[in-house]
Coordinates of C-alpha atoms in Angstrom, one line a residue:
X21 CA 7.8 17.9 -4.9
X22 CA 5.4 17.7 -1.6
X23 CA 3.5 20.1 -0.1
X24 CA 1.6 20.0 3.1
X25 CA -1.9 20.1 1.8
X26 CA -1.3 18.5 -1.5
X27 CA -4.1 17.0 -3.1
X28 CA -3.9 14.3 -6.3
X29 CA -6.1 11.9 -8.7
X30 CA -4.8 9.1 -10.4
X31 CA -2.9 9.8 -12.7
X32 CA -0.7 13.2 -10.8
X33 CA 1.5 13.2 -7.7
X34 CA 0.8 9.9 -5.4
X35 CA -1.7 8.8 -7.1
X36 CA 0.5 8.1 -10.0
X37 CA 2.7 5.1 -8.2
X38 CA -0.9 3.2 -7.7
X39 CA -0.7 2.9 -11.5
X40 CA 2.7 2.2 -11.3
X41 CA 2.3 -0.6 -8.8
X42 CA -1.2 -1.7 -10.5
X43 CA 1.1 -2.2 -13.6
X44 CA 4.0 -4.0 -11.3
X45 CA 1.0 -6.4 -10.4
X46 CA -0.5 -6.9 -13.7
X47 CA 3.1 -7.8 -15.5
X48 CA 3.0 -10.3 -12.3
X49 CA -0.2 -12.3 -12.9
X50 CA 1.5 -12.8 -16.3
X51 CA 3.7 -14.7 -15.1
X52 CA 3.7 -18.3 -15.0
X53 CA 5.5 -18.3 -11.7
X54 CA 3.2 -15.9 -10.5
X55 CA 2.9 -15.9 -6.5
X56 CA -0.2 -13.5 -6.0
X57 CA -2.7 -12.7 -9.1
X58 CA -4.7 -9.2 -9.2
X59 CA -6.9 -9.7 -11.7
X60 CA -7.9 -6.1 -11.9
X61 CA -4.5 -4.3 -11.9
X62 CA -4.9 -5.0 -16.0
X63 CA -8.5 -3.3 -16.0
X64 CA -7.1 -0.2 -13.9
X65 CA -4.1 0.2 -16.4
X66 CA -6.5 0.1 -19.5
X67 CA -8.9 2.8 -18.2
X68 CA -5.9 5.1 -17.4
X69 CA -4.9 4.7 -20.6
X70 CA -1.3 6.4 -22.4
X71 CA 2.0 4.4 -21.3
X72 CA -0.5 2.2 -19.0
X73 CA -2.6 1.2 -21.7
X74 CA 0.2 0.9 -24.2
X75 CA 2.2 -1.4 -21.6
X76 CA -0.6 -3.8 -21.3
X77 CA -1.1 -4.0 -25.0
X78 CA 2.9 -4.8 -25.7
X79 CA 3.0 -1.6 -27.2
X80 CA 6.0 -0.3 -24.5
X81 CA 9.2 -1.8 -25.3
X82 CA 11.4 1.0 -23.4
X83 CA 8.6 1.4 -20.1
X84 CA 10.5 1.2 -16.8
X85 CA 9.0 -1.5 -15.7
X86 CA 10.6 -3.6 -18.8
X87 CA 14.0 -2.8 -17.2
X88 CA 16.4 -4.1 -15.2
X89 CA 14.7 -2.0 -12.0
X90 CA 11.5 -3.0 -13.7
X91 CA 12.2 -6.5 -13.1
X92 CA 12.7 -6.2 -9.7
X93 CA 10.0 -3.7 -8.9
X94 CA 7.6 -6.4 -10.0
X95 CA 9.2 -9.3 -7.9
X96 CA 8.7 -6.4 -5.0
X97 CA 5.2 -5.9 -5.7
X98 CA 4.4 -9.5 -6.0
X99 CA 6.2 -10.3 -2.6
X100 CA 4.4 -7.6 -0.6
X101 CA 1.0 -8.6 -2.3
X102 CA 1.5 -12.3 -1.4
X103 CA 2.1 -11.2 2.4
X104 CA -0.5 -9.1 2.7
X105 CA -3.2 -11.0 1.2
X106 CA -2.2 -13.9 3.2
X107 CA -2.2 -11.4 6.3
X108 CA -5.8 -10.5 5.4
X109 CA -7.1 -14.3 4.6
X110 CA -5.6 -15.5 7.9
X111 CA -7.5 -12.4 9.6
X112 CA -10.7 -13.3 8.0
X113 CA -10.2 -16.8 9.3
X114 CA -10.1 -15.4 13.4
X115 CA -13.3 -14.3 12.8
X116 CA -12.5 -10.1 11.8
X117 CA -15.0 -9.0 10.1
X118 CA -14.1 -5.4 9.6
X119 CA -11.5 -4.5 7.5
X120 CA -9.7 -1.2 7.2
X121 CA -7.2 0.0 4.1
X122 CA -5.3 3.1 4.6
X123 CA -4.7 4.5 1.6
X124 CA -6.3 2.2 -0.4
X125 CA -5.4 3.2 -3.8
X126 CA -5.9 0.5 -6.9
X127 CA -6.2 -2.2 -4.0
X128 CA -8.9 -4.7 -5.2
X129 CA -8.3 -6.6 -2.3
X130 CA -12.9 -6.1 -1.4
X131 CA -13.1 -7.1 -5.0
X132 CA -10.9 -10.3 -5.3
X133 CA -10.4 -12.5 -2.2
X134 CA -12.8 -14.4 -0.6
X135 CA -14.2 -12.6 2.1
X136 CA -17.5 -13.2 4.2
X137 CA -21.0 -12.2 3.9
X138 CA -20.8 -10.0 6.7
X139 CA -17.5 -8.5 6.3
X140 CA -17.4 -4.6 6.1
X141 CA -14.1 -3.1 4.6
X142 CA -13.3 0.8 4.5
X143 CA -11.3 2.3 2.3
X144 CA -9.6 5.4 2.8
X145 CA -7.7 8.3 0.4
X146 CA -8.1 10.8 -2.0
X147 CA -12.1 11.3 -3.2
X148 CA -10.8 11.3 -7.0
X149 CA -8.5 8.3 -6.1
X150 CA -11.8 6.3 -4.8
X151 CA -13.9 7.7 -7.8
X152 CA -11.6 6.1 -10.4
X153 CA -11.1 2.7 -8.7
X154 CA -15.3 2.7 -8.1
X155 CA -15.8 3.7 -11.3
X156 CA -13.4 1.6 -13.5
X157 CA -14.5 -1.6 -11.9
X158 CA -18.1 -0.8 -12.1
X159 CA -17.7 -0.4 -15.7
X160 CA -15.7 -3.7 -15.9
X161 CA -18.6 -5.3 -14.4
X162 CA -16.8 -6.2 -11.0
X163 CA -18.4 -5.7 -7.7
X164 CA -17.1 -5.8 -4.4
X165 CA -17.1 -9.6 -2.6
X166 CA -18.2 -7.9 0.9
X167 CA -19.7 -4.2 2.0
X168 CA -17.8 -1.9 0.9
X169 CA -17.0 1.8 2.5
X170 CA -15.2 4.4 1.0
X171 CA -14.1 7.0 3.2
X172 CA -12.6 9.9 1.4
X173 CA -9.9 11.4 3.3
X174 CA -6.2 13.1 3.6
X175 CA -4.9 10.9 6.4
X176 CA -2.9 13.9 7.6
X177 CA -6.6 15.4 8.3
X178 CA -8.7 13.4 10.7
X179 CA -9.0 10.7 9.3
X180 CA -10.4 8.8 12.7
X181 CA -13.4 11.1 12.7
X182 CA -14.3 10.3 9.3
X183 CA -13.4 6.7 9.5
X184 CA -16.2 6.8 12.6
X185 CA -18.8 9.3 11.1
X186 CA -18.8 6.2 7.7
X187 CA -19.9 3.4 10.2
X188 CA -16.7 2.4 12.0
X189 CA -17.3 0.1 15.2
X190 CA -14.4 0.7 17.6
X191 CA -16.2 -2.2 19.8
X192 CA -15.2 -5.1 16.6
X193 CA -11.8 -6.8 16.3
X194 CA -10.0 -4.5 13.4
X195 CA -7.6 -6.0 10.5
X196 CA -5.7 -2.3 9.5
X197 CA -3.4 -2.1 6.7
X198 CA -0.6 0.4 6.0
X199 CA 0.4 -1.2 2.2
X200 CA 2.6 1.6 0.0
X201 CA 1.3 4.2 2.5
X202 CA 4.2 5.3 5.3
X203 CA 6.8 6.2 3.1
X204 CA 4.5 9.4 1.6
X205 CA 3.6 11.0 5.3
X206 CA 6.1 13.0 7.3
X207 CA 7.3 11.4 10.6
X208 CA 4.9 13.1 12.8
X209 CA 2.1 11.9 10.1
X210 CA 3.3 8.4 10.8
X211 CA 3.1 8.8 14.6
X212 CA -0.6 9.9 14.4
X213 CA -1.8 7.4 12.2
X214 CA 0.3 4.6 14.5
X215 CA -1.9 6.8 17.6
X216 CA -4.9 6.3 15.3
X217 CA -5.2 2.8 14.8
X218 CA -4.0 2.1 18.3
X219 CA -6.9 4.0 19.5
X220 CA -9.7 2.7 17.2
X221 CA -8.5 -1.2 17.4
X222 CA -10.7 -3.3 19.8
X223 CA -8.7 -6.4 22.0
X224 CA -8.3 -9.2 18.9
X225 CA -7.6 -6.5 16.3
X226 CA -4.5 -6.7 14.1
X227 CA -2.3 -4.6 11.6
X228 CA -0.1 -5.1 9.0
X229 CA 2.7 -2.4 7.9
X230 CA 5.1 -1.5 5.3
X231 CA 8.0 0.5 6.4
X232 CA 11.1 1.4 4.9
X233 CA 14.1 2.8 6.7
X234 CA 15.2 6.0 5.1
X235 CA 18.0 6.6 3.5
X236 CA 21.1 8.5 4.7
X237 CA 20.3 12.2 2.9
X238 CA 23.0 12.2 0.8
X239 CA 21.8 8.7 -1.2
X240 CA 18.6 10.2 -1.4
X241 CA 19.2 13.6 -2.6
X242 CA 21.3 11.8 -5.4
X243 CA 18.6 9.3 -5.7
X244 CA 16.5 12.6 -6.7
X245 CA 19.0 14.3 -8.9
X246 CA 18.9 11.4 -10.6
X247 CA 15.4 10.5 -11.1
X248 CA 14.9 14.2 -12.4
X249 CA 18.1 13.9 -14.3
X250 CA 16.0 11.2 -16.6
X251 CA 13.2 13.5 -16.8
X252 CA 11.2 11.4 -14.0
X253 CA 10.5 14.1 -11.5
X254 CA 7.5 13.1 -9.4
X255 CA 8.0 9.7 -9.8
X256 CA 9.1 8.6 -6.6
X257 CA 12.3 9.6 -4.8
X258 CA 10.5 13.7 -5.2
X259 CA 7.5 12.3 -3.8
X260 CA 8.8 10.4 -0.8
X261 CA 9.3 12.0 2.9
X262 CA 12.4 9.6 3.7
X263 CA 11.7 10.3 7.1
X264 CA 10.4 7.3 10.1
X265 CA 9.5 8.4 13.3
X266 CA 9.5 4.6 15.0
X267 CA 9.8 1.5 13.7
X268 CA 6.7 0.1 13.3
X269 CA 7.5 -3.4 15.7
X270 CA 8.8 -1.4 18.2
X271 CA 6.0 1.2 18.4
X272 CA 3.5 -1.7 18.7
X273 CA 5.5 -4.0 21.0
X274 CA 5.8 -0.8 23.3
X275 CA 1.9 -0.6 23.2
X276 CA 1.3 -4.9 24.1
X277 CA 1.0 -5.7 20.7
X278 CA 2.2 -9.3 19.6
X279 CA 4.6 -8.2 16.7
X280 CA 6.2 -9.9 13.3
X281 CA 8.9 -8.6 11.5
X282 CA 9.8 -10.3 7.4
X283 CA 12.3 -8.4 6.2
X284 CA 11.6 -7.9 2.5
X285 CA 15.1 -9.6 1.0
X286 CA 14.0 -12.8 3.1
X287 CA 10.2 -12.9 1.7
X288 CA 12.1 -12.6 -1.8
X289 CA 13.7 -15.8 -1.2
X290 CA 11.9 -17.8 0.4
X291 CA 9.3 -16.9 -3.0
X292 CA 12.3 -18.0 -5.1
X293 CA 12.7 -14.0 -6.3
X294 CA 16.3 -12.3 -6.7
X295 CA 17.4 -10.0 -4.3
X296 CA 18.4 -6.7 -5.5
X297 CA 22.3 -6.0 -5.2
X298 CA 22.6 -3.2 -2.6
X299 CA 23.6 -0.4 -4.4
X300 CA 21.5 -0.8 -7.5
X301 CA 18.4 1.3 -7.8
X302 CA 16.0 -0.9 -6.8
X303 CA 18.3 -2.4 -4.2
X304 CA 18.0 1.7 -2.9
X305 CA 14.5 1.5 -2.9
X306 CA 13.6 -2.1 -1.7
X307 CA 16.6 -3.4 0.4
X308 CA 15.5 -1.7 3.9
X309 CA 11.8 -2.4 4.1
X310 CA 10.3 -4.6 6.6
X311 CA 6.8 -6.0 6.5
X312 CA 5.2 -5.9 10.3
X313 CA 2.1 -7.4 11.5
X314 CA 0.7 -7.8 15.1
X315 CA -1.9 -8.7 17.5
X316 CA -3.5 -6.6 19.9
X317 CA -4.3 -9.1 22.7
X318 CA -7.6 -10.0 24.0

């Protein structure tokens, strides 16, 4: 259940579906159809160790992600991975050189894609969050491929303020990322952080955003009942908001931006994944997202 003011580490609340989606992306690498590789979603589930570690080592016949939902989960994870790493590979190649990730979680993204000398990327969330990525891949031996800033933060505080006091130049062309992030802040939370990046993104400066359209509040307060039902309260439906206070292609084409909706089914096949059927659980969860990027012009 969510409070206002809640606070997590890696393995409680939030921070527990990084792990989840860390595993999602490390079952994905294992395949040889594989359509984005994070190499270091394996070294995060180690270090957490219990069902993580076990799931790695084959040792977790009856894990979720071995499911039917499962299945799909990880076909979800790898679609949104693929987009967004090709989002930030085609920013790098305009000429951005300073990267912010909202939420950052287990991304590994300042670890594992190839990045310029000169490229600064911020990371934002949870001190404890930061401290377990920083430390894990430190003791793996990995170390980031550009400068990298973490800035830890609630982003329902002020996170522009603390994004600024670590460095930030609002004067530099800006690739943002919202990945995993909109579906855990309450619709006003949404609007700020929109406001935020808005404010801080110099002409040239892009974003990229996952957003999910929530569900009518019947389907979701069954989607809870039954998520606690199978003793997996805190997993995700009891963590999630299900609220949107704009869609994200129309708050940025009100603002000038130069906007680009993928609707998540269509990324699935045009990667040769399944679609989930509509009314199965993971049809529920991924059917109504849309992955938006745009341009702030020159």
């Amino acid at each position: 259940m969510r409070t206002d003011g809640d606070t997590w580490d890696i393995s409680t609340s939030v921070g527990s579906t990084a792990l989840f989606v860390a595993a999602a992306r490390a079952l994905e690498a294992g395949r040889s159809t594989a359509v984005a590789v994070d190499p270091f979603a394996e070294v995060f589930c180690h270090a957490a160790g219990g069902q993580w570690a076990a799931l790695m080592k084959g040792l977790a016949p009856q894990h979720k992600l071995h499911s039917e939902f499962g299945e799909r989960f990880v076909d979800f994870q790898a679609a949104r991975t693929r987009y967004f790493d090709d989002y930030f590979l085609a920013a790098a190649r305009s000429g951005i050189r300073q990267v912010v990730l909202l939420a950052a979680g287990l991304d590994s993204r300042a670890y594992r894609l190839g990045w310029r000398d000169d490229t600064v990327i911020y990371e934002l969330d949870q001190p404890r969050v930061l401290e377990f990525k920083r430390t894990t891949l430190a003791d793996y031996g990995a170390a980031p491929r550009a400068t990298r800033v973490e800035v830890p933060v609630d982003l329902r505080d002020d996170w522009t303020q603390a994004l600024c006091d670590n460095g930030f130049d609002r004067t530099a062309p800006t690739a943002w990322i919202t990945e995993g992030l909109l579906i855990y802040l309450p619709a006003d939370g949404q609007q700020k952080l929109f406001a935020g990046i808005d404010a801080l993104s110099a002409p040239a400066s892009q974003v990229a955003v996952e957003e999910s359209v929530p569900m009518n509040a019947a389907a979701f307060e069954a989607a809870k009942q039954q998520e606690r039902a199978a003793g997996e309260d805190g997993t995700f439906f009891t963590l999630v908001y299900n609220e949107q206070h704009k869609p994200a292609a129309q708050w940025f084409q009100e603002r000038d931006w130069q906007v680009s909706a993928t609707p998540l089914p269509g990324l699935l096949t045009a990667l040769g994944r399944p679609v989930p059927a509509v009314d199965s659980a993971a049809g529920q969860m991924t059917g109504n997202i849309t992955l938006v990027s745009a341009i702030k012009p020159r």
